[in-house]
Amino acid sequence: AWFLKMALDQYNVAFATDRWSIPNTGTSVYGSNVLPSFTLEIGHDKTSNIRRNIVSGCVIDRFTMRARAKDRIECSADYKAQTISMNNSTAFQTLSRSTGHPLGWEHVVMGYANDATNTTRTDFTSFEFTISNNLMPNYDLSAVTPERAVTNFIPGKQEISGSATINLTTTSGMDLYDALLNDTSAPYTPTQGVLNKQFNFQIRNLTNPTTQAIEWTFRNVVLGEIPIDIDPSKVQEVTFPWTAQYYLLQLITPDTTGPTNWDDQ
């Protein structure tokens, strides 16, 4: 779960002894504009003839997570790196593969409501978000070995966007239109201005849902264009885009000590 914060703020805080919050605290929405880095090692080991590639100074430029009904939860990350060392013959560290089951749609709890509020919804059939850091490689004059190497990456404007799908065959699903039009009761009609919304995306252990979970909160959410396509031959669903201004990631776990070499101010 700690890998999830690689695309996010460097600083995190353990509070109430039961969770880590990124960025900073459970109430602050302002980050440090500093991204953590990591080293990636990948290669082959055929009859103990190890050939390992080491990619150093990796920083995540774009991170995506998606969850869909009847499917596993997936995440992907695009990263940039400073240096690479290829065809190393040194041994890997001792590793073991996890025997746990993959997380799926059954582990997800979704909610949306007006900003700073949370109402659990059972009508979602998919949810996806992307955090883009828009990194700019910095080639300054201190890079002499190797020549013209990247010395660091400067984070650009962080952009948060995503999409969601809701089943419209339920009364609760139809309430999506009140969020779009800022009306409070059906029939919904457009009102002036845009009322910001909030998404809550939780992934939890079904055995210990309150003590072992990952919670994403997206605030100042603005819903995008919502299509109205009616096809009587199938279940009515609608997929719509959204953008957000802030995020909060909480790792709810009894582990109160962060990984080695992580800045946990």
PDB file of N, CA and C in Angstrom, residues 120-215:
ATOM      1  N   THR A 120     -22.587   7.478   1.338  1.00  0.00           N
ATOM      2  CA  THR A 120     -22.279   6.207   0.686  1.00  0.00           C
ATOM      3  C   THR A 120     -23.304   5.909  -0.403  1.00  0.00           C
ATOM      4  N   ARG A 121     -22.805   5.493  -1.578  1.00  0.00           N
ATOM      5  CA  ARG A 121     -23.665   5.173  -2.715  1.00  0.00           C
ATOM      6  C   ARG A 121     -23.381   3.743  -3.174  1.00  0.00           C
ATOM      7  N   THR A 122     -24.420   3.033  -3.513  1.00  0.00           N
ATOM      8  CA  THR A 122     -24.264   1.649  -3.969  1.00  0.00           C
ATOM      9  C   THR A 122     -24.463   1.517  -5.465  1.00  0.00           C
ATOM     10  N   ASP A 123     -24.586   2.633  -6.169  1.00  0.00           N
ATOM     11  CA  ASP A 123     -24.958   2.596  -7.585  1.00  0.00           C
ATOM     12  C   ASP A 123     -23.762   2.648  -8.531  1.00  0.00           C
ATOM     13  N   PHE A 124     -22.559   2.851  -8.036  1.00  0.00           N
ATOM     14  CA  PHE A 124     -21.381   2.898  -8.897  1.00  0.00           C
ATOM     15  C   PHE A 124     -21.089   1.512  -9.467  1.00  0.00           C
ATOM     16  N   THR A 125     -20.706   1.476 -10.727  1.00  0.00           N
ATOM     17  CA  THR A 125     -20.246   0.226 -11.336  1.00  0.00           C
ATOM     18  C   THR A 125     -18.801   0.333 -11.816  1.00  0.00           C
ATOM     19  N   SER A 126     -18.209   1.526 -11.776  1.00  0.00           N
ATOM     20  CA  SER A 126     -16.781   1.677 -12.041  1.00  0.00           C
ATOM     21  C   SER A 126     -16.339   3.045 -11.541  1.00  0.00           C
ATOM     22  N   PHE A 127     -15.060   3.138 -11.219  1.00  0.00           N
ATOM     23  CA  PHE A 127     -14.478   4.402 -10.773  1.00  0.00           C
ATOM     24  C   PHE A 127     -13.009   4.392 -11.145  1.00  0.00           C
ATOM     25  N   GLU A 128     -12.546   5.491 -11.709  1.00  0.00           N
ATOM     26  CA  GLU A 128     -11.151   5.601 -12.149  1.00  0.00           C
ATOM     27  C   GLU A 128     -10.658   7.019 -11.906  1.00  0.00           C
ATOM     28  N   PHE A 129      -9.394   7.125 -11.500  1.00  0.00           N
ATOM     29  CA  PHE A 129      -8.808   8.462 -11.348  1.00  0.00           C
ATOM     30  C   PHE A 129      -7.353   8.442 -11.795  1.00  0.00           C
ATOM     31  N   THR A 130      -6.882   9.610 -12.220  1.00  0.00           N
ATOM     32  CA  THR A 130      -5.503   9.800 -12.663  1.00  0.00           C
ATOM     33  C   THR A 130      -4.939  11.048 -12.010  1.00  0.00           C
ATOM     34  N   ILE A 131      -3.731  10.930 -11.492  1.00  0.00           N
ATOM     35  CA  ILE A 131      -3.011  12.072 -10.937  1.00  0.00           C
ATOM     36  C   ILE A 131      -1.789  12.312 -11.814  1.00  0.00           C
ATOM     37  N   SER A 132      -1.757  13.453 -12.469  1.00  0.00           N
ATOM     38  CA  SER A 132      -0.649  13.815 -13.361  1.00  0.00           C
ATOM     39  C   SER A 132       0.186  14.898 -12.695  1.00  0.00           C
ATOM     40  N   ASN A 133       1.495  14.648 -12.585  1.00  0.00           N
ATOM     41  CA  ASN A 133       2.397  15.606 -11.957  1.00  0.00           C
ATOM     42  C   ASN A 133       3.117  16.502 -12.964  1.00  0.00           C
ATOM     43  N   ASN A 134       2.996  16.167 -14.260  1.00  0.00           N
ATOM     44  CA  ASN A 134       3.573  17.005 -15.318  1.00  0.00           C
ATOM     45  C   ASN A 134       5.024  17.381 -15.022  1.00  0.00           C
ATOM     46  N   LEU A 135       5.850  16.352 -14.850  1.00  0.00           N
ATOM     47  CA  LEU A 135       7.257  16.558 -14.495  1.00  0.00           C
ATOM     48  C   LEU A 135       8.045  17.203 -15.629  1.00  0.00           C
ATOM     49  N   MET A 136       8.962  18.081 -15.245  1.00  0.00           N
ATOM     50  CA  MET A 136       9.866  18.696 -16.206  1.00  0.00           C
ATOM     51  C   MET A 136      11.297  18.292 -15.859  1.00  0.00           C
ATOM     52  N   PRO A 137      11.992  17.535 -16.735  1.00  0.00           N
ATOM     53  CA  PRO A 137      13.385  17.177 -16.457  1.00  0.00           C
ATOM     54  C   PRO A 137      14.270  18.422 -16.371  1.00  0.00           C
ATOM     55  N   ASN A 138      15.152  18.440 -15.408  1.00  0.00           N
ATOM     56  CA  ASN A 138      16.053  19.575 -15.206  1.00  0.00           C
ATOM     57  C   ASN A 138      17.469  19.166 -15.614  1.00  0.00           C
ATOM     58  N   TYR A 139      17.977  19.758 -16.691  1.00  0.00           N
ATOM     59  CA  TYR A 139      19.339  19.485 -17.165  1.00  0.00           C
ATOM     60  C   TYR A 139      20.213  20.679 -16.800  1.00  0.00           C
ATOM     61  N   ASP A 140      20.703  20.709 -15.577  1.00  0.00           N
ATOM     62  CA  ASP A 140      21.533  21.848 -15.213  1.00  0.00           C
ATOM     63  C   ASP A 140      23.014  21.513 -15.420  1.00  0.00           C
ATOM     64  N   LEU A 141      23.873  22.477 -15.181  1.00  0.00           N
ATOM     65  CA  LEU A 141      25.292  22.337 -15.526  1.00  0.00           C
ATOM     66  C   LEU A 141      26.072  21.488 -14.543  1.00  0.00           C
ATOM     67  N   SER A 142      25.428  20.986 -13.501  1.00  0.00           N
ATOM     68  CA  SER A 142      26.147  20.130 -12.556  1.00  0.00           C
ATOM     69  C   SER A 142      26.242  18.702 -13.052  1.00  0.00           C
ATOM     70  N   ALA A 143      25.540  18.379 -14.140  1.00  0.00           N
ATOM     71  CA  ALA A 143      25.522  17.012 -14.652  1.00  0.00           C
ATOM     72  C   ALA A 143      26.743  16.771 -15.531  1.00  0.00           C
ATOM     73  N   VAL A 144      27.761  16.108 -14.963  1.00  0.00           N
ATOM     74  CA  VAL A 144      28.981  15.823 -15.722  1.00  0.00           C
ATOM     75  C   VAL A 144      29.229  14.330 -15.862  1.00  0.00           C
ATOM     76  N   THR A 145      28.633  13.511 -14.998  1.00  0.00           N
ATOM     77  CA  THR A 145      28.821  12.061 -15.064  1.00  0.00           C
ATOM     78  C   THR A 145      27.483  11.380 -14.873  1.00  0.00           C
ATOM     79  N   PRO A 146      26.861  10.825 -15.894  1.00  0.00           N
ATOM     80  CA  PRO A 146      27.263  10.963 -17.292  1.00  0.00           C
ATOM     81  C   PRO A 146      26.903  12.338 -17.833  1.00  0.00           C
ATOM     82  N   GLU A 147      27.436  12.659 -18.980  1.00  0.00           N
ATOM     83  CA  GLU A 147      27.199  13.971 -19.553  1.00  0.00           C
ATOM     84  C   GLU A 147      25.724  14.169 -19.877  1.00  0.00           C
ATOM     85  N   ARG A 148      25.287  15.389 -19.649  1.00  0.00           N
ATOM     86  CA  ARG A 148      23.915  15.801 -19.969  1.00  0.00           C
ATOM     87  C   ARG A 148      22.869  14.910 -19.305  1.00  0.00           C
ATOM     88  N   ALA A 149      23.143  14.436 -18.130  1.00  0.00           N
ATOM     89  CA  ALA A 149      22.182  13.622 -17.391  1.00  0.00           C
ATOM     90  C   ALA A 149      21.175  14.529 -16.697  1.00  0.00           C
ATOM     91  N   VAL A 150      20.024  13.959 -16.406  1.00  0.00           N
ATOM     92  CA  VAL A 150      19.008  14.685 -15.654  1.00  0.00           C
ATOM     93  C   VAL A 150      19.447  14.784 -14.200  1.00  0.00           C
ATOM     94  N   THR A 151      19.447  15.987 -13.660  1.00  0.00           N
ATOM     95  CA  THR A 151      19.855  16.146 -12.263  1.00  0.00           C
ATOM     96  C   THR A 151      18.678  15.995 -11.304  1.00  0.00           C
ATOM     97  N   ASN A 152      17.514  16.427 -11.726  1.00  0.00           N
ATOM     98  CA  ASN A 152      16.315  16.242 -10.915  1.00  0.00           C
ATOM     99  C   ASN A 152      15.090  16.530 -11.783  1.00  0.00           C
ATOM    100  N   PHE A 153      13.914  16.342 -11.193  1.00  0.00           N
ATOM    101  CA  PHE A 153      12.659  16.593 -11.894  1.00  0.00           C
ATOM    102  C   PHE A 153      11.869  17.651 -11.138  1.00  0.00           C
ATOM    103  N   ILE A 154      11.368  18.617 -11.871  1.00  0.00           N
ATOM    104  CA  ILE A 154      10.593  19.697 -11.274  1.00  0.00           C
ATOM    105  C   ILE A 154       9.110  19.399 -11.475  1.00  0.00           C
ATOM    106  N   PRO A 155       8.341  19.231 -10.398  1.00  0.00           N
ATOM    107  CA  PRO A 155       6.919  18.969 -10.554  1.00  0.00           C
ATOM    108  C   PRO A 155       6.198  20.173 -11.154  1.00  0.00           C
ATOM    109  N   GLY A 156       5.337  19.921 -12.110  1.00  0.00           N
ATOM    110  CA  GLY A 156       4.513  20.976 -12.672  1.00  0.00           C
ATOM    111  C   GLY A 156       3.203  21.076 -11.917  1.00  0.00           C
ATOM    112  N   LYS A 157       2.215  21.654 -12.560  1.00  0.00           N
ATOM    113  CA  LYS A 157       0.899  21.745 -11.942  1.00  0.00           C
ATOM    114  C   LYS A 157       0.277  20.364 -11.860  1.00  0.00           C
ATOM    115  N   GLN A 158      -0.081  19.965 -10.662  1.00  0.00           N
ATOM    116  CA  GLN A 158      -0.683  18.642 -10.472  1.00  0.00           C
ATOM    117  C   GLN A 158      -2.140  18.666 -10.917  1.00  0.00           C
ATOM    118  N   GLU A 159      -2.505  17.725 -11.748  1.00  0.00           N
ATOM    119  CA  GLU A 159      -3.862  17.646 -12.268  1.00  0.00           C
ATOM    120  C   GLU A 159      -4.510  16.339 -11.817  1.00  0.00           C
ATOM    121  N   ILE A 160      -5.728  16.435 -11.318  1.00  0.00           N
ATOM    122  CA  ILE A 160      -6.479  15.278 -10.840  1.00  0.00           C
ATOM    123  C   ILE A 160      -7.748  15.160 -11.673  1.00  0.00           C
ATOM    124  N   SER A 161      -7.912  14.022 -12.300  1.00  0.00           N
ATOM    125  CA  SER A 161      -9.091  13.823 -13.143  1.00  0.00           C
ATOM    126  C   SER A 161      -9.496  12.357 -13.084  1.00  0.00           C
ATOM    127  N   GLY A 162     -10.670  12.062 -13.602  1.00  0.00           N
ATOM    128  CA  GLY A 162     -11.122  10.682 -13.592  1.00  0.00           C
ATOM    129  C   GLY A 162     -12.458  10.524 -14.277  1.00  0.00           C
ATOM    130  N   SER A 163     -13.034   9.350 -14.114  1.00  0.00           N
ATOM    131  CA  SER A 163     -14.354   9.059 -14.656  1.00  0.00           C
ATOM    132  C   SER A 163     -15.060   8.103 -13.712  1.00  0.00           C
ATOM    133  N   ALA A 164     -16.373   8.079 -13.800  1.00  0.00           N
ATOM    134  CA  ALA A 164     -17.171   7.189 -12.964  1.00  0.00           C
ATOM    135  C   ALA A 164     -18.383   6.726 -13.755  1.00  0.00           C
ATOM    136  N   THR A 165     -18.855   5.536 -13.431  1.00  0.00           N
ATOM    137  CA  THR A 165     -20.048   4.984 -14.062  1.00  0.00           C
ATOM    138  C   THR A 165     -21.072   4.662 -12.990  1.00  0.00           C
ATOM    139  N   ILE A 166     -22.309   5.081 -13.232  1.00  0.00           N
ATOM    140  CA  ILE A 166     -23.380   4.870 -12.264  1.00  0.00           C
ATOM    141  C   ILE A 166     -24.541   4.145 -12.936  1.00  0.00           C
ATOM    142  N   ASN A 167     -25.138   3.221 -12.214  1.00  0.00           N
ATOM    143  CA  ASN A 167     -26.307   2.488 -12.674  1.00  0.00           C
ATOM    144  C   ASN A 167     -27.544   3.361 -12.444  1.00  0.00           C
ATOM    145  N   LEU A 168     -28.242   3.683 -13.535  1.00  0.00           N
ATOM    146  CA  LEU A 168     -29.386   4.580 -13.439  1.00  0.00           C
ATOM    147  C   LEU A 168     -30.696   3.853 -13.196  1.00  0.00           C
ATOM    148  N   THR A 169     -30.681   2.560 -13.001  1.00  0.00           N
ATOM    149  CA  THR A 169     -31.931   1.827 -12.808  1.00  0.00           C
ATOM    150  C   THR A 169     -32.442   1.937 -11.378  1.00  0.00           C
ATOM    151  N   THR A 170     -31.676   2.596 -10.514  1.00  0.00           N
ATOM    152  CA  THR A 170     -32.111   2.766  -9.131  1.00  0.00           C
ATOM    153  C   THR A 170     -32.440   4.233  -8.875  1.00  0.00           C
ATOM    154  N   THR A 171     -33.256   4.466  -7.880  1.00  0.00           N
ATOM    155  CA  THR A 171     -33.608   5.840  -7.524  1.00  0.00           C
ATOM    156  C   THR A 171     -32.384   6.623  -7.089  1.00  0.00           C
ATOM    157  N   SER A 172     -31.509   5.980  -6.318  1.00  0.00           N
ATOM    158  CA  SER A 172     -30.300   6.654  -5.864  1.00  0.00           C
ATOM    159  C   SER A 172     -29.398   7.029  -7.027  1.00  0.00           C
ATOM    160  N   GLY A 173     -29.323   6.152  -8.033  1.00  0.00           N
ATOM    161  CA  GLY A 173     -28.512   6.463  -9.194  1.00  0.00           C
ATOM    162  C   GLY A 173     -29.010   7.685  -9.929  1.00  0.00           C
ATOM    163  N   MET A 174     -30.327   7.873  -9.985  1.00  0.00           N
ATOM    164  CA  MET A 174     -30.896   9.034 -10.647  1.00  0.00           C
ATOM    165  C   MET A 174     -30.523  10.332  -9.939  1.00  0.00           C
ATOM    166  N   ASP A 175     -30.148  10.227  -8.650  1.00  0.00           N
ATOM    167  CA  ASP A 175     -29.767  11.432  -7.909  1.00  0.00           C
ATOM    168  C   ASP A 175     -28.513  12.090  -8.462  1.00  0.00           C
ATOM    169  N   LEU A 176     -27.835  11.408  -9.376  1.00  0.00           N
ATOM    170  CA  LEU A 176     -26.680  12.024 -10.016  1.00  0.00           C
ATOM    171  C   LEU A 176     -27.058  13.350 -10.667  1.00  0.00           C
ATOM    172  N   TYR A 177     -28.263  13.451 -11.161  1.00  0.00           N
ATOM    173  CA  TYR A 177     -28.657  14.653 -11.883  1.00  0.00           C
ATOM    174  C   TYR A 177     -28.800  15.856 -10.954  1.00  0.00           C
ATOM    175  N   ASP A 178     -29.090  15.637  -9.682  1.00  0.00           N
ATOM    176  CA  ASP A 178     -29.137  16.781  -8.774  1.00  0.00           C
ATOM    177  C   ASP A 178     -27.741  17.353  -8.573  1.00  0.00           C
ATOM    178  N   ALA A 179     -26.714  16.477  -8.610  1.00  0.00           N
ATOM    179  CA  ALA A 179     -25.348  16.962  -8.494  1.00  0.00           C
ATOM    180  C   ALA A 179     -24.929  17.746  -9.732  1.00  0.00           C
ATOM    181  N   LEU A 180     -25.407  17.307 -10.882  1.00  0.00           N
ATOM    182  CA  LEU A 180     -25.058  17.989 -12.125  1.00  0.00           C
ATOM    183  C   LEU A 180     -25.729  19.355 -12.228  1.00  0.00           C
ATOM    184  N   LEU A 181     -26.986  19.431 -11.822  1.00  0.00           N
ATOM    185  CA  LEU A 181     -27.760  20.650 -12.031  1.00  0.00           C
ATOM    186  C   LEU A 181     -27.878  21.523 -10.790  1.00  0.00           C
ATOM    187  N   ASN A 182     -27.327  21.045  -9.656  1.00  0.00           N
ATOM    188  CA  ASN A 182     -27.360  21.793  -8.401  1.00  0.00           C
ATOM    189  C   ASN A 182     -28.786  22.056  -7.924  1.00  0.00           C
ATOM    190  N   ASP A 183     -29.664  21.105  -8.208  1.00  0.00           N
ATOM    191  CA  ASP A 183     -31.024  21.175  -7.720  1.00  0.00           C
ATOM    192  C   ASP A 183     -31.157  20.150  -6.595  1.00  0.00           C
ATOM    193  N   THR A 184     -32.136  20.326  -5.726  1.00  0.00           N
ATOM    194  CA  THR A 184     -32.247  19.460  -4.552  1.00  0.00           C
ATOM    195  C   THR A 184     -33.399  18.478  -4.617  1.00  0.00           C
ATOM    196  N   SER A 185     -34.312  18.652  -5.543  1.00  0.00           N
ATOM    197  CA  SER A 185     -35.439  17.739  -5.614  1.00  0.00           C
ATOM    198  C   SER A 185     -35.897  17.591  -7.054  1.00  0.00           C
ATOM    199  N   ALA A 186     -36.366  16.388  -7.377  1.00  0.00           N
ATOM    200  CA  ALA A 186     -36.834  16.126  -8.729  1.00  0.00           C
ATOM    201  C   ALA A 186     -38.189  16.816  -8.954  1.00  0.00           C
ATOM    202  N   PRO A 187     -38.494  17.271 -10.178  1.00  0.00           N
ATOM    203  CA  PRO A 187     -37.620  17.215 -11.360  1.00  0.00           C
ATOM    204  C   PRO A 187     -36.502  18.252 -11.270  1.00  0.00           C
ATOM    205  N   TYR A 188     -35.300  17.837 -11.674  1.00  0.00           N
ATOM    206  CA  TYR A 188     -34.132  18.690 -11.542  1.00  0.00           C
ATOM    207  C   TYR A 188     -34.050  19.665 -12.706  1.00  0.00           C
ATOM    208  N   THR A 189     -33.765  20.919 -12.386  1.00  0.00           N
ATOM    209  CA  THR A 189     -33.556  21.949 -13.405  1.00  0.00           C
ATOM    210  C   THR A 189     -32.285  22.705 -13.087  1.00  0.00           C
ATOM    211  N   PRO A 190     -31.598  23.237 -14.093  1.00  0.00           N
ATOM    212  CA  PRO A 190     -30.316  23.902 -13.847  1.00  0.00           C
ATOM    213  C   PRO A 190     -30.466  25.141 -12.966  1.00  0.00           C
ATOM    214  N   THR A 191     -29.498  25.304 -12.079  1.00  0.00           N
ATOM    215  CA  THR A 191     -29.406  26.511 -11.268  1.00  0.00           C
ATOM    216  C   THR A 191     -28.077  27.191 -11.555  1.00  0.00           C
ATOM    217  N   GLN A 192     -27.942  28.421 -11.122  1.00  0.00           N
ATOM    218  CA  GLN A 192     -26.728  29.166 -11.416  1.00  0.00           C
ATOM    219  C   GLN A 192     -25.546  28.616 -10.638  1.00  0.00           C
ATOM    220  N   GLY A 193     -24.377  28.759 -11.238  1.00  0.00           N
ATOM    221  CA  GLY A 193     -23.152  28.377 -10.557  1.00  0.00           C
ATOM    222  C   GLY A 193     -22.895  26.883 -10.587  1.00  0.00           C
ATOM    223  N   VAL A 194     -21.735  26.515 -10.079  1.00  0.00           N
ATOM    224  CA  VAL A 194     -21.323  25.119  -9.984  1.00  0.00           C
ATOM    225  C   VAL A 194     -21.051  24.806  -8.524  1.00  0.00           C
ATOM    226  N   LEU A 195     -21.734  23.821  -7.999  1.00  0.00           N
ATOM    227  CA  LEU A 195     -21.541  23.415  -6.612  1.00  0.00           C
ATOM    228  C   LEU A 195     -20.541  22.269  -6.572  1.00  0.00           C
ATOM    229  N   ASN A 196     -19.405  22.496  -5.947  1.00  0.00           N
ATOM    230  CA  ASN A 196     -18.360  21.476  -5.911  1.00  0.00           C
ATOM    231  C   ASN A 196     -18.826  20.239  -5.148  1.00  0.00           C
ATOM    232  N   LYS A 197     -18.350  19.091  -5.616  1.00  0.00           N
ATOM    233  CA  LYS A 197     -18.714  17.812  -5.024  1.00  0.00           C
ATOM    234  C   LYS A 197     -17.500  17.151  -4.378  1.00  0.00           C
ATOM    235  N   GLN A 198     -17.730  15.978  -3.787  1.00  0.00           N
ATOM    236  CA  GLN A 198     -16.654  15.200  -3.174  1.00  0.00           C
ATOM    237  C   GLN A 198     -16.871  13.722  -3.484  1.00  0.00           C
ATOM    238  N   PHE A 199     -15.767  13.034  -3.845  1.00  0.00           N
ATOM    239  CA  PHE A 199     -15.793  11.586  -4.029  1.00  0.00           C
ATOM    240  C   PHE A 199     -15.006  10.931  -2.899  1.00  0.00           C
ATOM    241  N   ASN A 200     -15.512   9.834  -2.401  1.00  0.00           N
ATOM    242  CA  ASN A 200     -14.800   8.991  -1.443  1.00  0.00           C
ATOM    243  C   ASN A 200     -14.684   7.588  -2.029  1.00  0.00           C
ATOM    244  N   PHE A 201     -13.445   7.123  -2.110  1.00  0.00           N
ATOM    245  CA  PHE A 201     -13.145   5.825  -2.728  1.00  0.00           C
ATOM    246  C   PHE A 201     -12.362   5.017  -1.709  1.00  0.00           C
ATOM    247  N   GLN A 202     -12.988   3.992  -1.154  1.00  0.00           N
ATOM    248  CA  GLN A 202     -12.368   3.201  -0.094  1.00  0.00           C
ATOM    249  C   GLN A 202     -12.167   1.763  -0.558  1.00  0.00           C
ATOM    250  N   ILE A 203     -10.988   1.228  -0.263  1.00  0.00           N
ATOM    251  CA  ILE A 203     -10.670  -0.177  -0.510  1.00  0.00           C
ATOM    252  C   ILE A 203     -10.382  -0.798   0.855  1.00  0.00           C
ATOM    253  N   ARG A 204     -11.151  -1.814   1.230  1.00  0.00           N
ATOM    254  CA  ARG A 204     -11.013  -2.295   2.595  1.00  0.00           C
ATOM    255  C   ARG A 204     -10.946  -3.816   2.661  1.00  0.00           C
ATOM    256  N   ASN A 205     -10.341  -4.273   3.728  1.00  0.00           N
ATOM    257  CA  ASN A 205     -10.289  -5.693   4.038  1.00  0.00           C
ATOM    258  C   ASN A 205     -11.667  -6.110   4.550  1.00  0.00           C
ATOM    259  N   LEU A 206     -12.265  -7.090   3.923  1.00  0.00           N
ATOM    260  CA  LEU A 206     -13.614  -7.488   4.317  1.00  0.00           C
ATOM    261  C   LEU A 206     -13.662  -8.068   5.721  1.00  0.00           C
ATOM    262  N   THR A 207     -12.539  -8.624   6.177  1.00  0.00           N
ATOM    263  CA  THR A 207     -12.495  -9.190   7.520  1.00  0.00           C
ATOM    264  C   THR A 207     -12.332  -8.114   8.580  1.00  0.00           C
ATOM    265  N   ASN A 208     -11.499  -7.104   8.288  1.00  0.00           N
ATOM    266  CA  ASN A 208     -11.254  -6.012   9.234  1.00  0.00           C
ATOM    267  C   ASN A 208     -11.465  -4.669   8.525  1.00  0.00           C
ATOM    268  N   PRO A 209     -12.692  -4.328   8.154  1.00  0.00           N
ATOM    269  CA  PRO A 209     -12.929  -3.156   7.321  1.00  0.00           C
ATOM    270  C   PRO A 209     -12.602  -1.825   7.977  1.00  0.00           C
ATOM    271  N   THR A 210     -12.659  -1.744   9.286  1.00  0.00           N
ATOM    272  CA  THR A 210     -12.419  -0.463   9.955  1.00  0.00           C
ATOM    273  C   THR A 210     -10.957  -0.256  10.327  1.00  0.00           C
ATOM    274  N   THR A 211     -10.174  -1.323  10.393  1.00  0.00           N
ATOM    275  CA  THR A 211      -8.779  -1.204  10.815  1.00  0.00           C
ATOM    276  C   THR A 211      -7.783  -1.470   9.696  1.00  0.00           C
ATOM    277  N   GLN A 212      -8.242  -1.993   8.560  1.00  0.00           N
ATOM    278  CA  GLN A 212      -7.356  -2.266   7.433  1.00  0.00           C
ATOM    279  C   GLN A 212      -8.048  -1.779   6.156  1.00  0.00           C
ATOM    280  N   ALA A 213      -7.699  -0.560   5.733  1.00  0.00           N
ATOM    281  CA  ALA A 213      -8.362   0.027   4.573  1.00  0.00           C
ATOM    282  C   ALA A 213      -7.483   1.102   3.957  1.00  0.00           C
ATOM    283  N   ILE A 214      -7.772   1.421   2.719  1.00  0.00           N
ATOM    284  CA  ILE A 214      -7.148   2.521   1.992  1.00  0.00           C
ATOM    285  C   ILE A 214      -8.274   3.469   1.598  1.00  0.00           C
ATOM    286  N   GLU A 215      -8.172   4.722   1.969  1.00  0.00           N
ATOM    287  CA  GLU A 215      -9.233   5.680   1.695  1.00  0.00           C
ATOM    288  C   GLU A 215      -8.703   6.850   0.866  1.00  0.00           C
TER     289      GLU A 215
END
